[in-house]
Backbone as numpy.savetxt, mean C-alpha at the origin, in Angstrom:
# Nx Ny Nz CAx CAy CAz Cx Cy Cz
-13.71 18.89 -8.21 -12.16 18.77 -8.07 -11.48 19.53 -6.91
-10.33 18.59 -6.25 -9.76 19.05 -4.99 -8.38 19.53 -5.27
-7.94 20.53 -4.67 -6.64 20.95 -4.98 -5.68 19.87 -4.34
-4.81 19.27 -5.00 -3.88 18.31 -4.77 -3.13 18.45 -3.32
-2.57 19.84 -3.13 -1.80 20.04 -2.07 -2.75 20.10 -0.76
-3.86 20.46 -0.98 -4.84 20.68 0.23 -5.32 19.31 0.54
-5.85 18.70 -0.47 -6.05 17.27 -0.17 -5.05 16.27 0.63
-3.87 16.43 0.01 -2.90 15.79 0.40 -2.31 16.16 2.11
-2.58 17.28 2.33 -2.00 18.06 3.59 -3.25 17.39 4.55
-4.68 17.61 4.25 -5.61 17.25 5.23 -5.59 15.72 5.17
-5.47 14.87 4.26 -5.64 13.73 4.34 -4.44 12.93 5.11
-3.29 13.70 5.15 -2.15 12.96 6.07 -2.29 13.55 7.24
-2.92 14.57 7.61 -3.20 14.83 9.29 -4.57 15.06 9.82
-5.48 14.08 9.15 -6.68 14.04 9.62 -7.39 12.54 9.42
-8.36 12.41 10.47 -9.26 11.37 10.32 -10.59 11.88 10.41
-10.91 12.58 9.66 -12.47 13.45 9.70 -13.34 12.60 9.19
-13.30 11.60 8.72 -14.17 10.81 8.05 -14.04 9.73 7.21
-15.01 8.94 6.72 -14.67 7.84 5.77 -15.13 8.67 4.51
-14.21 8.22 3.61 -14.12 8.85 1.96 -14.93 8.00 1.37
-16.22 8.32 0.82 -17.10 7.66 0.08 -16.82 7.77 -1.47
-16.44 8.91 -1.87 -16.13 9.04 -3.48 -14.84 8.93 -3.77
-14.37 8.47 -4.94 -13.09 8.69 -5.38 -12.67 10.01 -5.71
-11.35 10.37 -5.06 -11.20 11.63 -5.26 -10.56 12.27 -6.56
-11.04 13.32 -6.95 -10.34 13.53 -8.42 -9.24 14.51 -8.18
-7.98 13.78 -8.64 -6.58 14.47 -8.26 -5.95 14.71 -9.50
-5.51 16.15 -9.63 -4.86 16.79 -10.70 -3.29 16.19 -10.53
-2.75 15.05 -11.32 -1.60 14.63 -11.09 -0.70 15.35 -11.26
-0.52 15.95 -12.39 0.47 17.26 -12.76 0.73 18.08 -11.54
-0.48 18.54 -10.92 -0.24 19.66 -10.06 0.43 18.97 -8.69
-0.06 17.69 -8.69 0.38 16.90 -7.26 2.04 16.87 -7.57
2.58 16.28 -8.59 4.00 16.28 -9.16 4.72 17.61 -8.88
3.84 18.75 -9.03 4.62 20.01 -9.11 4.73 20.32 -7.45
3.94 19.80 -6.76 3.81 20.13 -5.43 5.00 19.21 -4.74
5.15 18.25 -5.33 6.26 17.31 -4.73 6.87 16.31 -5.57
8.07 16.50 -5.83 8.75 15.80 -7.19 8.77 14.25 -7.08
8.55 13.89 -5.56 8.56 12.40 -5.23 7.10 11.94 -5.29
5.97 12.50 -5.90 4.70 12.02 -5.82 4.74 11.00 -7.04
3.96 9.64 -6.91 3.79 8.83 -7.76 2.64 8.58 -8.06
1.39 8.71 -6.88 0.00 8.46 -7.23 -0.48 8.78 -5.95
-1.90 8.31 -6.09 -3.09 8.23 -5.14 -3.70 7.16 -4.56
-3.81 6.48 -3.47 -4.10 5.28 -3.06 -5.43 5.64 -2.42
-6.43 4.77 -2.57 -8.01 5.05 -2.43 -8.58 3.63 -2.12
-9.14 3.73 -0.71 -9.96 2.24 -0.68 -11.55 2.79 -0.18
-12.36 2.76 -1.03 -13.84 3.12 -0.79 -14.24 2.79 0.33
-14.99 3.80 1.04 -15.54 3.65 2.13 -14.54 3.30 3.48
-13.63 4.02 3.54 -12.46 3.74 4.50 -11.81 5.23 4.42
-11.07 5.39 5.54 -10.50 6.82 5.37 -8.94 6.61 4.76
-8.82 5.65 4.07 -7.54 5.53 3.04 -8.02 6.35 1.82
-7.24 7.71 1.74 -7.29 8.39 0.50 -6.15 9.26 0.63
-4.79 8.97 0.13 -3.76 9.60 0.49 -2.78 9.61 -0.72
-1.98 10.87 -0.74 -0.85 10.51 -1.95 0.20 9.69 -1.66
0.87 9.21 -2.65 1.61 8.20 -2.43 2.95 8.51 -3.11
4.04 8.38 -2.42 5.44 8.83 -2.98 6.57 7.86 -3.33
7.39 8.32 -3.85 8.77 7.53 -4.12 9.85 8.07 -3.69
10.48 7.88 -2.81 11.63 8.69 -2.41 13.04 7.65 -2.61
14.13 8.21 -2.19 15.34 7.41 -2.44 15.69 6.64 -1.45
15.01 6.54 -0.38 15.25 5.58 0.66 13.72 5.21 1.37
14.01 4.33 2.35 12.87 4.00 2.99 12.72 4.44 4.28
13.48 5.57 4.56 13.27 6.18 5.76 12.76 7.34 5.83
13.00 8.30 4.74 12.46 9.65 5.06 10.92 9.95 5.31
10.30 9.29 4.37 8.93 9.57 4.46 8.07 8.65 5.88
8.93 8.13 6.46 8.48 7.46 7.68 8.09 8.64 8.82
8.89 9.84 8.61 8.90 10.75 9.50 8.59 12.06 8.69
8.14 12.19 7.61 7.86 13.62 7.18 6.59 13.46 6.03
5.79 14.44 6.15 4.56 14.64 5.42 4.72 14.90 3.94
3.81 14.84 3.27 3.84 14.94 1.98 4.46 16.47 1.47
4.43 17.30 2.36 4.76 18.59 1.98 6.35 18.74 2.61
6.89 18.00 3.17 8.17 17.83 3.78 8.37 18.21 5.40
6.93 18.35 5.79 7.12 18.67 7.18 7.37 17.61 7.98
8.26 17.78 9.23 8.36 16.69 10.06 7.29 16.05 10.93
6.96 15.00 10.81 5.54 14.39 11.46 5.81 13.01 11.58
5.44 12.64 12.62 5.19 11.02 13.02 4.40 10.30 11.97
3.23 11.06 11.58 2.34 10.55 10.47 3.08 9.90 9.48
4.08 10.74 8.94 4.69 10.11 7.84 3.70 10.49 6.52
4.18 9.59 5.45 3.53 9.75 4.19 3.43 8.27 3.72
2.35 7.71 2.86 2.43 6.68 2.28 3.34 6.38 1.19
4.31 5.59 1.14 5.26 5.64 0.08 5.63 4.15 -0.47
6.09 4.31 -1.72 6.73 3.05 -2.11 8.01 2.79 -2.10
8.26 1.36 -1.95 9.68 0.79 -1.62 10.82 1.39 -2.55
11.66 1.90 -2.12 12.58 2.50 -3.07 13.49 1.57 -4.03
13.09 0.33 -3.75 13.70 -0.58 -4.66 12.86 -0.71 -5.83
11.60 -0.34 -5.72 10.67 -0.43 -6.99 11.22 0.82 -7.64
10.97 0.41 -9.07 11.14 1.73 -10.04 10.22 2.76 -9.98
10.77 3.91 -10.36 9.88 5.15 -10.34 8.81 5.24 -11.34
8.82 4.29 -12.30 7.99 4.30 -13.45 6.80 3.17 -13.27
6.99 2.54 -12.15 5.99 1.41 -11.89 6.10 0.32 -12.92
7.11 0.02 -13.34 7.27 -1.20 -14.53 7.55 -2.41 -13.63
7.66 -2.40 -12.29 8.17 -3.69 -11.57 6.76 -4.41 -11.43
6.71 -5.79 -11.47 5.45 -6.56 -11.43 4.82 -6.54 -9.89
5.68 -6.33 -9.06 5.04 -6.34 -7.60 5.43 -4.90 -7.01
4.70 -3.85 -6.76 4.85 -2.66 -6.16 4.63 -2.76 -4.59
5.72 -2.44 -3.93 5.50 -2.79 -2.34 5.21 -1.24 -1.77
4.12 -1.06 -1.16 3.56 0.22 -0.30 3.46 0.11 1.05
4.13 1.21 1.78 4.17 1.18 3.22 3.73 2.38 3.66
2.85 2.10 5.10 1.95 3.09 5.46 1.73 3.06 6.97
2.09 3.99 7.94 2.03 3.78 9.57 0.68 3.39 9.72
0.44 2.57 10.84 -0.57 2.07 11.40 -0.86 3.03 12.59
-1.40 4.02 12.51 -1.75 5.09 13.58 -2.73 4.96 14.34
-2.53 5.11 15.50 -3.54 4.95 16.77 -4.94 5.92 16.62
-4.72 6.90 15.88 -5.66 7.69 15.70 -6.74 7.16 14.40
-6.21 6.13 13.69 -7.05 5.65 12.68 -6.59 5.88 11.48
-5.42 6.87 11.25 -5.20 7.51 9.93 -4.07 6.67 9.31
-3.86 6.92 7.94 -2.84 6.22 7.14 -3.32 4.95 6.99
-2.47 3.81 7.22 -2.85 2.65 6.98 -3.47 1.82 8.08
-3.88 2.50 9.11 -4.65 1.97 10.28 -5.54 1.00 9.89
-6.34 1.10 9.01 -7.55 0.41 8.32 -6.97 -0.95 7.70
-5.75 -1.01 7.11 -5.31 -2.40 6.68 -5.42 -3.47 7.60
-5.17 -3.44 8.89 -5.22 -4.74 9.60 -6.79 -5.25 9.76
-7.84 -4.47 9.31 -9.10 -4.87 9.30 -9.51 -5.70 8.51
-8.46 -5.77 7.54 -8.71 -6.92 6.48 -8.58 -8.49 7.17
-7.81 -8.45 8.47 -8.02 -9.70 9.22 -9.44 -10.38 9.42
-10.21 -9.35 9.41 -11.82 -9.73 9.32 -12.45 -10.02 8.12
-12.71 -11.19 7.63 -13.10 -11.59 6.27 -14.29 -10.81 6.08
-15.35 -10.48 6.71 -16.48 -9.65 6.65 -15.86 -8.22 5.88
-14.92 -7.80 6.70 -14.27 -6.24 6.17 -13.89 -6.42 4.80
-13.35 -7.59 4.40 -12.77 -7.84 2.89 -14.04 -7.81 2.16
-15.04 -8.77 2.65 -15.98 -8.73 1.80 -16.75 -7.28 1.45
-16.73 -6.33 2.14 -17.23 -5.19 2.06 -16.30 -4.43 1.34
-14.98 -4.42 1.32 -13.97 -3.86 0.67 -12.76 -4.58 -0.07
-13.41 -5.38 -1.20 -12.66 -6.52 -2.09 -11.79 -5.86 -2.92
-11.86 -4.39 -3.20 -10.83 -3.70 -4.11 -10.34 -2.31 -3.46
-9.35 -1.81 -4.06 -8.60 -0.89 -3.82 -8.01 -0.06 -4.92
-7.80 1.30 -5.03 -7.40 1.91 -6.25 -6.16 2.51 -5.99
-5.30 2.22 -6.97 -4.01 3.01 -6.83 -3.74 3.68 -8.16
-4.04 5.11 -8.30 -4.14 5.76 -9.63 -2.79 6.47 -9.41
-2.03 6.48 -10.62 -0.83 6.94 -10.95 -0.69 8.16 -11.90
0.50 8.74 -12.25 0.82 9.44 -13.41 0.43 8.79 -14.58
0.76 7.37 -14.53 0.53 6.75 -15.80 -0.88 6.52 -16.11
-1.68 6.56 -15.20 -3.38 6.26 -15.44 -3.93 5.61 -14.27
-5.06 5.40 -14.38 -5.67 4.87 -13.28 -5.56 3.21 -13.14
-5.84 2.60 -11.89 -5.50 1.19 -11.42 -6.45 0.94 -10.49
-7.09 -0.32 -10.79 -8.02 -1.01 -9.68 -7.46 -2.17 -9.54
-7.41 -2.71 -8.18 -6.87 -3.86 -7.82 -7.83 -4.72 -6.96
-7.90 -6.00 -7.01 -8.70 -6.91 -6.12 -7.61 -7.33 -5.12
-8.38 -7.52 -3.81 -7.33 -8.08 -2.70 -7.46 -9.58 -2.95
-6.28 -10.11 -2.91 -5.91 -11.64 -3.06 -5.90 -12.50 -1.83
-5.05 -11.57 -1.08 -4.92 -12.35 0.28 -4.59 -11.30 1.40
-4.82 -11.27 2.59 -4.15 -10.73 3.82 -3.84 -11.61 4.82
-2.75 -11.26 5.67 -2.25 -11.72 6.54 -1.16 -11.31 7.44
-0.96 -12.01 8.60 -0.01 -11.43 9.65 1.28 -11.90 9.04
2.40 -10.92 9.43 3.85 -11.54 9.01 4.78 -10.54 9.91
5.95 -10.93 9.68 7.03 -10.12 10.50 8.30 -9.50 9.72
8.66 -8.54 10.13 10.09 -8.27 9.34 11.15 -8.66 10.05
11.66 -9.82 9.33 12.45 -10.90 10.06 13.78 -10.38 10.09
14.39 -10.89 11.22 16.06 -10.44 11.47 16.96 -11.43 10.78
17.92 -11.28 10.85 18.99 -12.15 10.30 19.06 -13.51 10.76
19.04 -14.54 9.97 18.97 -15.83 10.51 17.57 -16.46 10.90
16.34 -15.64 10.85 15.11 -16.00 11.00 14.47 -16.53 9.79
13.55 -17.33 10.32 13.08 -18.19 9.07 11.59 -17.60 9.10
10.94 -17.66 7.75 9.62 -17.16 7.65 9.60 -16.43 6.11
8.52 -15.98 5.82 8.13 -15.41 4.44 8.55 -13.86 4.62
9.37 -13.57 3.69 10.10 -12.25 3.95 9.31 -11.41 2.56
7.95 -11.28 2.53 7.28 -10.76 1.80 7.53 -9.59 0.88
8.72 -8.57 2.01 9.16 -7.42 1.29 10.47 -7.84 0.54
10.77 -8.92 0.37 11.93 -9.27 -0.52 11.64 -9.66 -1.88
10.42 -9.16 -2.37 9.97 -9.50 -3.75 9.62 -8.36 -4.37
10.42 -7.11 -4.52 10.02 -6.06 -5.17 9.93 -6.19 -6.91
10.72 -7.25 -7.29 10.63 -7.67 -8.54 10.18 -9.27 -8.93
9.05 -9.34 -9.55 8.50 -10.44 -9.68 8.76 -11.06 -11.25
9.65 -10.25 -11.96 9.94 -10.75 -13.42 10.39 -12.16 -13.52
10.99 -12.66 -12.54 11.30 -14.15 -12.86 10.19 -14.99 -12.30
9.93 -15.88 -13.54 8.92 -16.73 -13.01 8.79 -17.58 -11.89
10.13 -18.04 -11.67 10.38 -19.07 -10.32 10.07 -18.03 -9.15
10.56 -16.84 -9.05 10.34 -15.97 -7.87 8.81 -15.65 -7.86
7.92 -15.46 -8.71 6.66 -15.39 -8.70 6.04 -16.49 -8.24
6.14 -17.61 -8.65 5.77 -18.91 -8.12 5.82 -18.99 -6.58
6.93 -18.52 -6.30 7.45 -18.96 -4.98 6.71 -17.63 -3.98
6.40 -16.47 -4.55 5.90 -15.45 -3.74 4.35 -15.83 -3.62
3.92 -16.30 -4.74 2.51 -16.65 -4.73 1.92 -17.63 -3.95
2.74 -18.55 -3.71 2.66 -19.74 -3.10 2.68 -19.37 -1.55
3.61 -18.56 -1.24 3.55 -18.02 0.36 2.40 -17.31 0.54
2.38 -16.44 -0.48 0.81 -15.56 0.03 -0.29 -16.34 0.25
-0.38 -17.46 -0.66 -1.68 -18.09 -0.38 -1.64 -18.93 0.75
-0.50 -19.54 1.20 -0.17 -20.26 2.40 -0.45 -19.34 3.91
-0.20 -17.91 3.53 -0.17 -17.06 4.76 -1.66 -16.43 4.80
-2.37 -16.57 3.86 -3.69 -15.92 3.56 -4.50 -16.50 4.87
-5.12 -15.49 5.57 -5.97 -15.54 6.78 -7.51 -16.26 6.44
-7.76 -16.42 5.20 -8.90 -16.79 4.66 -9.08 -16.86 3.08
-9.84 -17.75 2.88 -9.81 -17.62 1.14 -10.72 -16.92 0.30
-10.15 -15.71 -0.19 -10.68 -14.80 -0.96 -11.28 -15.29 -2.45
-10.83 -16.36 -2.72 -11.26 -17.05 -4.32 -10.63 -16.32 -5.21
-9.60 -15.33 -4.89 -8.57 -14.76 -5.98 -7.28 -15.58 -5.71
-6.69 -15.58 -6.97 -5.30 -16.22 -6.84 -4.38 -15.24 -7.78
-3.16 -15.32 -7.28 -2.23 -14.61 -8.26 -1.73 -15.59 -9.31
-1.56 -14.98 -10.65 -1.32 -15.69 -11.64 -0.12 -15.13 -12.42
0.74 -15.98 -13.12 1.87 -15.22 -13.98 1.29 -14.22 -14.59
1.90 -13.30 -14.78 1.79 -11.97 -15.45 0.86 -10.99 -14.82
0.26 -10.95 -13.86 -0.38 -10.13 -12.91 0.47 -9.04 -12.48
0.04 -7.81 -12.37 0.51 -6.80 -11.70 0.04 -6.66 -10.40
1.14 -6.69 -9.32 0.78 -6.89 -7.90 1.03 -5.68 -7.18
0.23 -5.52 -6.14 0.28 -4.70 -5.25 0.43 -5.21 -3.75
1.51 -4.81 -3.15 1.73 -5.47 -1.62 1.60 -4.18 -0.54
0.86 -4.22 0.16 0.49 -3.14 0.94 0.93 -3.60 2.41
1.81 -2.82 3.20 2.25 -3.35 4.44 2.07 -2.28 5.59
1.84 -2.58 6.80 1.75 -1.75 7.88 2.24 -2.42 9.10
2.41 -1.93 10.38 3.04 -2.33 11.44 1.71 -3.09 12.18
2.15 -3.94 12.69 0.93 -4.92 13.54 1.57 -5.20 14.92
0.94 -5.25 16.00 1.34 -5.51 17.38 0.93 -6.79 17.97
0.76 -7.76 16.78 0.63 -8.97 17.23 1.98 -9.87 17.80
3.23 -9.28 17.19 4.50 -9.79 17.45 5.64 -8.78 17.51
6.55 -9.24 17.85 7.66 -8.39 17.59 8.14 -8.09 16.23
8.41 -6.98 15.71 8.56 -6.51 14.32 7.26 -7.01 13.37
6.11 -7.06 14.06 4.89 -7.58 13.32 4.69 -6.61 12.12
3.92 -7.34 11.34 3.46 -6.44 9.99 2.07 -7.06 9.65
1.08 -6.26 8.95 -0.02 -6.78 8.46 -0.01 -6.26 6.99
-0.12 -7.47 6.37 0.11 -7.21 4.69 -1.33 -7.49 3.87
-1.51 -6.73 3.04 -2.62 -7.04 2.01 -2.11 -7.14 0.58
-2.19 -8.20 -0.24 -1.80 -8.44 -1.55 -2.93 -8.44 -2.38
-2.73 -7.66 -3.50 -3.80 -7.28 -4.45 -3.08 -7.61 -5.82
-4.14 -7.83 -6.77 -3.51 -8.01 -8.18 -4.45 -7.05 -8.88
-3.86 -6.47 -10.07 -4.53 -5.28 -10.96 -5.67 -5.57 -11.59
-6.83 -5.34 -11.90 -8.02 -5.88 -12.70 -7.93 -4.97 -13.75
-7.56 -3.80 -13.49 -8.02 -2.74 -15.06 -7.28 -1.49 -14.61
C-alpha cells in the first residue's frame, strides 16, 4: 500500500519510470488530503498513474498540484460541468502534455496503432469503486473558437440524451485515426481524455473509452 499523499505528490512531479503495477490507493485518505479528490487514473506500463480531482472550475488545477502548490504541471482533473458523483454518461478528464513526459504526455502516443494494441485499456478507479475502460478511438482535434466548424468533443459532458449520444458516437468514429474494433453503444459509460497537441493552433489529442467493468 502507498500513502496517498506521497504517491500523489511524487506522481505529479516526477517521471521516474513506467508504472507496471496497479497502485493500491486508500481513497478515504486521498479525499482527506484533498476534498476535491475524485479518483485515480492508471494506464498500465506507462507513466500515467495520478490522482484525479474535480474542482469548481476548469482553471485552478491547470496550475496547481494535488496539494495546492502552484506549479505548471497542474493536476489531472474532471471537467467542472460533470457531476461530482460521476453520474454523467460521459466523464471528461483533462491533463497537461508536459515536455518532460509527465501527466498526459503519453496520451498522444495513441496516434500510433501499435501503442494502442499494447495499451488497449485504462483504469479510472474512484471513491465509488474500480473502473476498467477499453479505448474506442483516438484522434486529433481542436478547441474551436466561436464560429469555427468541427467536432467539439468537449461539448458533451452529458450524454443522457440518446440523440446527443448518437451524434457524439458518430463523430468519434469519423475522427478516429484507426479502427480499434470497439464501438460506443447507447448506455455505455464513456471516458473522454484530453491533452494539448501541437499539430495545430489550439490543438488537442483525445482518447475516448467505454467502461468494461
